Short mmCIF file of C-alpha atoms and ligand atoms in Angstrom, two decimals:
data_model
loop_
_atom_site.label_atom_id
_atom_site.label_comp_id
_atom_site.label_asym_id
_atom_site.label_seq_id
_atom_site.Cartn_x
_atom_site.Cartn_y
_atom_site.Cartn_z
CA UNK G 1 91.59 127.86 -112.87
CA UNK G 2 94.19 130.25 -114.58
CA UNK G 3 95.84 128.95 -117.17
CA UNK G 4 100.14 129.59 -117.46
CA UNK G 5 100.24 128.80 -121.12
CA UNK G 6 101.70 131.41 -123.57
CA UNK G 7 99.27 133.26 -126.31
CA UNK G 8 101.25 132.10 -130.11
CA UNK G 9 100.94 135.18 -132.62
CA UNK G 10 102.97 135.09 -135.62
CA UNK G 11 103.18 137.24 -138.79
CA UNK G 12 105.34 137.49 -142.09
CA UNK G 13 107.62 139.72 -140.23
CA UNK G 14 107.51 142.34 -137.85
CA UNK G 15 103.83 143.66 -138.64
CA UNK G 16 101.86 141.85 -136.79
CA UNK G 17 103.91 143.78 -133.60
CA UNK G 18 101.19 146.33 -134.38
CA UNK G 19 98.99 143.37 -132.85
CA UNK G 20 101.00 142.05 -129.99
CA UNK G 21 100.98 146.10 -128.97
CA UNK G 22 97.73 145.61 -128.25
CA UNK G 23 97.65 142.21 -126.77
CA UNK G 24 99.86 143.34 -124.25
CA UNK G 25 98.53 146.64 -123.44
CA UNK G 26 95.08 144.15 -122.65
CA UNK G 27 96.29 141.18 -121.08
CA UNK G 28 99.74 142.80 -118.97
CA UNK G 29 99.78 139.51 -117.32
CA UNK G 30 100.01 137.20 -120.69
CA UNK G 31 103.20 135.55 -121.39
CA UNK G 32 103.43 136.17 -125.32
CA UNK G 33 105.39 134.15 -127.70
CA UNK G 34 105.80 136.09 -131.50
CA UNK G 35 106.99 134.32 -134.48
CA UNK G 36 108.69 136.65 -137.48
CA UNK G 37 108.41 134.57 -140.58
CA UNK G 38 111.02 137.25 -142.13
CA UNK G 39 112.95 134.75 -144.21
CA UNK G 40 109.57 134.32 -146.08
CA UNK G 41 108.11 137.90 -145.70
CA UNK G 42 106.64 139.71 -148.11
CA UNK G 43 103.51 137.10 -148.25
CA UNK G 44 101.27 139.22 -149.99
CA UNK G 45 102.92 138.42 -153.27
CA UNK G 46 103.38 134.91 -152.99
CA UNK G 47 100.83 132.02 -154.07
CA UNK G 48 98.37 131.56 -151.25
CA UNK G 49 99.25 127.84 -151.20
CA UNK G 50 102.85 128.71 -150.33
CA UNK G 51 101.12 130.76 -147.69
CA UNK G 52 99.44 128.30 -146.08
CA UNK G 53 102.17 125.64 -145.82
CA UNK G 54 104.22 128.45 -144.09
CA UNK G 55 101.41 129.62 -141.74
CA UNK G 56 100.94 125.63 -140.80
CA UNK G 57 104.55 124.78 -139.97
CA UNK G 58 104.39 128.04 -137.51
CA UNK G 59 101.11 126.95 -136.04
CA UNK G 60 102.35 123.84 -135.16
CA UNK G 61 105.44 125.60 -133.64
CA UNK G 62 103.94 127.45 -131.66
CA UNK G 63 101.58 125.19 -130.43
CA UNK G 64 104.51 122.43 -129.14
CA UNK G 65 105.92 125.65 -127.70
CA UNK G 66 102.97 125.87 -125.43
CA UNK G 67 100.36 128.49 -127.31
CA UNK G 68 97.20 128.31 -125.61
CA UNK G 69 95.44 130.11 -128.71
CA UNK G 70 96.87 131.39 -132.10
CA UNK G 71 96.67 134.72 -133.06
CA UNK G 72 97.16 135.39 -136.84
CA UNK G 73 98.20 138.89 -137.11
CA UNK G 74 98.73 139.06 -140.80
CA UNK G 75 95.54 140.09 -142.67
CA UNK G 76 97.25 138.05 -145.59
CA UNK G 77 97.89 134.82 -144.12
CA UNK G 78 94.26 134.89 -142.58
CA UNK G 79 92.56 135.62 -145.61
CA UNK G 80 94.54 133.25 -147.64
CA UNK G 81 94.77 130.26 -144.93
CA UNK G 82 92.37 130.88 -141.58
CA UNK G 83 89.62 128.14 -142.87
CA UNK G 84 92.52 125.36 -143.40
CA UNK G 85 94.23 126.45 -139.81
CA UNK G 86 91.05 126.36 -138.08
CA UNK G 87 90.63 122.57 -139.81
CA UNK G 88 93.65 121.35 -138.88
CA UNK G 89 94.47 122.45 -135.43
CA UNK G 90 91.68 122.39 -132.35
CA UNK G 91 93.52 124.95 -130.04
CA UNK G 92 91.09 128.48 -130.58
CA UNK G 93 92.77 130.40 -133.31
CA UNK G 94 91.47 133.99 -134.07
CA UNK G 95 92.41 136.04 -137.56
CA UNK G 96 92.47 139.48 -138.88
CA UNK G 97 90.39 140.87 -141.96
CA UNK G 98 90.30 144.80 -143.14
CA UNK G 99 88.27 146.91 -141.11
CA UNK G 100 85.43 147.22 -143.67
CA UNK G 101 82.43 146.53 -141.89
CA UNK G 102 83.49 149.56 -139.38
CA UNK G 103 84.28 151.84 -142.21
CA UNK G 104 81.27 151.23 -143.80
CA UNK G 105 79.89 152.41 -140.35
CA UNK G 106 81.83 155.38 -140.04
CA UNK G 107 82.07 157.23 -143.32
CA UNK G 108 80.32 159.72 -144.15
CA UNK G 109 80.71 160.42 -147.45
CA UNK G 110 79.92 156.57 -148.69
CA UNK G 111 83.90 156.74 -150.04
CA UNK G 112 86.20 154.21 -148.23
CA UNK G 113 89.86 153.41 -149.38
CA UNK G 114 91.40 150.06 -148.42
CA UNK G 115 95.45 149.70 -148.19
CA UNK G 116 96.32 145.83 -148.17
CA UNK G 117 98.43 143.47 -150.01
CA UNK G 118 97.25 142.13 -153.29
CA UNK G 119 97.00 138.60 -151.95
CA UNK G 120 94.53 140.62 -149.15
CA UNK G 121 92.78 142.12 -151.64
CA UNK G 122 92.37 139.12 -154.35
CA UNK G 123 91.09 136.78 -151.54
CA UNK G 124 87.41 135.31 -151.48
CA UNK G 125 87.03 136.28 -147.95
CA UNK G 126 87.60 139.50 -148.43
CA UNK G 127 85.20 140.01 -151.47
CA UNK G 128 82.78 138.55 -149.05
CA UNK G 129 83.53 141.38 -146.34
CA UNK G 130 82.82 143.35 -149.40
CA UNK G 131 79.66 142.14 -150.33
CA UNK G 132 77.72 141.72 -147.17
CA UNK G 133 79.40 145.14 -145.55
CA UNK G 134 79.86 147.56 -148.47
CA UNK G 135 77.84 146.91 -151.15
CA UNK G 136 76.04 150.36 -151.13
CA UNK G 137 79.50 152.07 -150.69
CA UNK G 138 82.16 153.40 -152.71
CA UNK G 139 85.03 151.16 -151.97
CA UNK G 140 88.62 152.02 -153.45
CA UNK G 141 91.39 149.07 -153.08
CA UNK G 142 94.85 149.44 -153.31
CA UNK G 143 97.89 146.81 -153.80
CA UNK G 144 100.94 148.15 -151.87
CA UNK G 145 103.65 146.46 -153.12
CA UNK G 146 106.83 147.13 -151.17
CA UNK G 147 105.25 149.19 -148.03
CA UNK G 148 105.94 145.90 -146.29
CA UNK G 149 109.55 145.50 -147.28
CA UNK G 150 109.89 149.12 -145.88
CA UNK G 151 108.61 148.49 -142.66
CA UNK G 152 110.72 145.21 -142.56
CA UNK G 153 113.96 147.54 -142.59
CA UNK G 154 112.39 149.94 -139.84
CA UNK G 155 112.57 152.64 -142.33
CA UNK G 156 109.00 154.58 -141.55
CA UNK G 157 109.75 158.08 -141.89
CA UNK G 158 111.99 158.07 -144.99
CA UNK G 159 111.27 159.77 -148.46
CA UNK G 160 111.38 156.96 -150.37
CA UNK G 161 108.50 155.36 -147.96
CA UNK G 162 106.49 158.44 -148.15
CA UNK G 163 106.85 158.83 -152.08
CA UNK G 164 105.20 154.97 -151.90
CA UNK G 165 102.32 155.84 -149.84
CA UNK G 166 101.99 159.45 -152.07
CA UNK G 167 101.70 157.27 -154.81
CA UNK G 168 99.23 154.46 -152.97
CA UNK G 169 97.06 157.25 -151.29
CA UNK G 170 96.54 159.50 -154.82
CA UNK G 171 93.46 157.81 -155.75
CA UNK G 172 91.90 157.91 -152.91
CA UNK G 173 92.73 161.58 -152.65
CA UNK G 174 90.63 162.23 -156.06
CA UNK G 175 88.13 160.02 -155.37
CA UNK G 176 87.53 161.81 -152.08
CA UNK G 177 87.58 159.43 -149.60
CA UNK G 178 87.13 160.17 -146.42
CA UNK G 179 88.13 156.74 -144.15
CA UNK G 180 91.40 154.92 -145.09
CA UNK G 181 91.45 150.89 -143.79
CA UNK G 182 94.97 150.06 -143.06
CA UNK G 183 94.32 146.46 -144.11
CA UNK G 184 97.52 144.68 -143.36
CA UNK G 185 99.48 144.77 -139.88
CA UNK G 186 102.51 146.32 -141.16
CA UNK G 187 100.79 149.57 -141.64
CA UNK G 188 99.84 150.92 -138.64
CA UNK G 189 103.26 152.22 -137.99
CA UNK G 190 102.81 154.23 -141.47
CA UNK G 191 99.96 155.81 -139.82
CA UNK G 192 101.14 159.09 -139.05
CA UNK G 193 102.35 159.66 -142.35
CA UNK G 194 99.20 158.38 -144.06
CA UNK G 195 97.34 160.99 -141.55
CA UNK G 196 99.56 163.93 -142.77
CA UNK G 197 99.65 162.36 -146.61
CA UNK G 198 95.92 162.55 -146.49
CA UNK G 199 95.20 165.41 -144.08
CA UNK G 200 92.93 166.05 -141.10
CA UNK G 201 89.68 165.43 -142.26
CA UNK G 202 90.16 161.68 -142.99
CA UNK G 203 89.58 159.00 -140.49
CA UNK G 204 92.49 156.12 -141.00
CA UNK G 205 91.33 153.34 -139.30
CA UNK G 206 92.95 149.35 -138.32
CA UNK G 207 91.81 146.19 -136.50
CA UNK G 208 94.38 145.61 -134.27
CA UNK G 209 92.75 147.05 -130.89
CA UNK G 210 90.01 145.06 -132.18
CA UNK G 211 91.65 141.86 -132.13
CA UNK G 212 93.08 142.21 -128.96
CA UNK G 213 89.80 142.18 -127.46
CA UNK G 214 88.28 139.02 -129.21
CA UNK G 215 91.44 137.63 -128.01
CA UNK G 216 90.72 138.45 -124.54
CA UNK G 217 87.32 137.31 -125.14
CA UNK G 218 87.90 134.12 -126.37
CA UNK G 219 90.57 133.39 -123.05
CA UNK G 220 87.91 134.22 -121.02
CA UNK G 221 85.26 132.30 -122.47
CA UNK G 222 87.05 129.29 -122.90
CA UNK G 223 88.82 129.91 -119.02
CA UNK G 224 91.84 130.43 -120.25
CA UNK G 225 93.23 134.32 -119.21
CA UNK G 226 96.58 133.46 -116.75
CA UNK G 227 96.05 135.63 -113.79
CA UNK G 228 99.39 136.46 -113.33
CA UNK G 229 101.15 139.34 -111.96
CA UNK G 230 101.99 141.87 -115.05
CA UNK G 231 105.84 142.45 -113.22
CA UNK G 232 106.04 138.19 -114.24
CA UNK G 233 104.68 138.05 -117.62
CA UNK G 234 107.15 136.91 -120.19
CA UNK G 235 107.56 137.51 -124.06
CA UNK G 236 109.53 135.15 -126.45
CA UNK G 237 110.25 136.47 -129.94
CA UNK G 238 111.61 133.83 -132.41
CA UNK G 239 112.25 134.71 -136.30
CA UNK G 240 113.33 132.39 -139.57
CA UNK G 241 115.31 135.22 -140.43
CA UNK G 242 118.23 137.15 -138.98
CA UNK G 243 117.75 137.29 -135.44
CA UNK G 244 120.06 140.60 -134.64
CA UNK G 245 118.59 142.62 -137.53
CA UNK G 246 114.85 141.65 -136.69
CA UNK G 247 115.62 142.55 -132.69
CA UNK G 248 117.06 145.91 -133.61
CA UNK G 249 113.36 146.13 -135.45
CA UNK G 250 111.15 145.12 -132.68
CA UNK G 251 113.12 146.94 -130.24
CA UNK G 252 112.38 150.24 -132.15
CA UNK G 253 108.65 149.27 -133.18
CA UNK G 254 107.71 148.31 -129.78
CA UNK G 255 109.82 150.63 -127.64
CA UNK G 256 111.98 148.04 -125.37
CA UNK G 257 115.14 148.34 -125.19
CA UNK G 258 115.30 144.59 -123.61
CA UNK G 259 114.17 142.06 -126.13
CA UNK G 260 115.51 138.56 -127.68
CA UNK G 261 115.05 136.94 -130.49
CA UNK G 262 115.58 133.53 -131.29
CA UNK G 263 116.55 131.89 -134.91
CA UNK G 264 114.15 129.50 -135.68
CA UNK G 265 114.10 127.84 -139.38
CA UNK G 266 110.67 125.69 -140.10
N1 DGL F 301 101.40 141.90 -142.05
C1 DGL F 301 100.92 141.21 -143.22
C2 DGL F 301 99.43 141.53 -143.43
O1 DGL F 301 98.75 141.92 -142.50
C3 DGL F 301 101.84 141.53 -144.35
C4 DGL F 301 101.76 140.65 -145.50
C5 DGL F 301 103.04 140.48 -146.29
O2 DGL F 301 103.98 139.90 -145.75
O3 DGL F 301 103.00 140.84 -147.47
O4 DGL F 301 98.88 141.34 -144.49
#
């Protein structure tokens, strides 16, 4: 039997709109509900305890909003708090983590670089994606302080973001790398200037397609997908910050010119 429910995603901010993209390029007929923890965003520098609580409080949000599942599209918050979600709440709830195992897979060269947020890159998890995918390749990390904020204020084609990702992205140019992991969801809309930063030969790479379809997966496994009529299909976008400035955001990042958002402090 289809099931009305909403899918929950949330983020720090507007990033994880590189996810919901995706969602809702899959599943047209999905009613979506997005929380943008802005008032709290960056994450990546922030204790991953303090991470956690905040990540909890929107979980449970969403879920007495309706969520059906809970998509965490922040590689941050997953790394730092996806076990302790998963323990506390029984509704399916499905993460995000670098792309490593697939870069390990595609390069050619055995030289990967990996864009995240120091939190990201500091977490257990993600030294484990490291050790069982890329031990016997050349793997480059980078903390990218402030890329985040950047995106936050919708500026992605500005000088002062490209002089950031110059700055990020020189190491990997001397080392040579030849796949980039865009390892938090705020990046993806930096892609086409970390394409012409690092040229044509480089493959830059995110999990956000991916997600999508474990998403879709899980729904259908667990009979959950809506069935509904794509013309019908609803998205709610709620924020603990200010709720004209992060509209004017979304509306640009995702290309509607129709969107509300809703103040919600947690
Ligand atoms: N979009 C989050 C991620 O994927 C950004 C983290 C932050 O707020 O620093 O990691």
């Amino acid at each position: 039997m289809p099931n009305p429910n909403p899918i929950g995603i949330f983020d720090s901010g507007v990033g994880g709109i590189s996810v919901f993209k995706e969602i809702r390029l899959l599943m047209p007929g999905e009613n979506i509900l997005y929380y943008a923890d802005s008032a709290h965003c960056p994450y990546g520098t922030q204790p991953p305890e303090s991470i956690r609580r905040r990540t909890i409080k929107i979980t449970k949000f969403l879920i007495n909003a309706g969520a059906k599942i809970i998509v965490a599209a922040c590689n941050t918050a997953s790394i730092a708090g996806l076990d302790y979600l998963r323990q506390e709440f029984q509704i399916p709830i499905v993460g995000m983590e670098p792309a490593i195992k697939p870069a390990a897979q595609i390069t050619s060269n055995g030289k990967v670089g990996v864009l995240a947020t120091g939190v990201t890159i500091n977490g257990d998890r993600f030294n484990s994606l490291l050790t069982r995918f890329a031990c016997d390749i050349e793997v480059i990390n980078v903390p990218c302080a402030g890329l985040v904020e950047q995106v936050e204020m919708g500026l992605l084609d500005t000088p002062e973001t490209a002089a950031l990702l110059r700055k990020y992205l020189s190491p990997l140019i001397k080392c040579g790398v030849d796949t980039v992991v865009l390892g938090c969801t705020h990046y993806p809309f930096l892609r086409p200037l970390v394409e012409s930063i690092m040229g044509p030969g480089v493959k830059v790479i995110d999990t956000g397609c991916a997600v999508a379809k474990r998403v879709h997966q899980v729904l259908q496994e667990e009979d959950l997908l809506a069935n509904r009529a794509p013309e019908y299909a609803t998205e709610n976008f709620y924020t603990s910050g200010s709720a004209s400035y992060v509209r004017q955001v979304i509306k640009n990042l995702w290309d509607q010119p129709n969107i509300t958002v809703e103040y919600i402090e947690l």
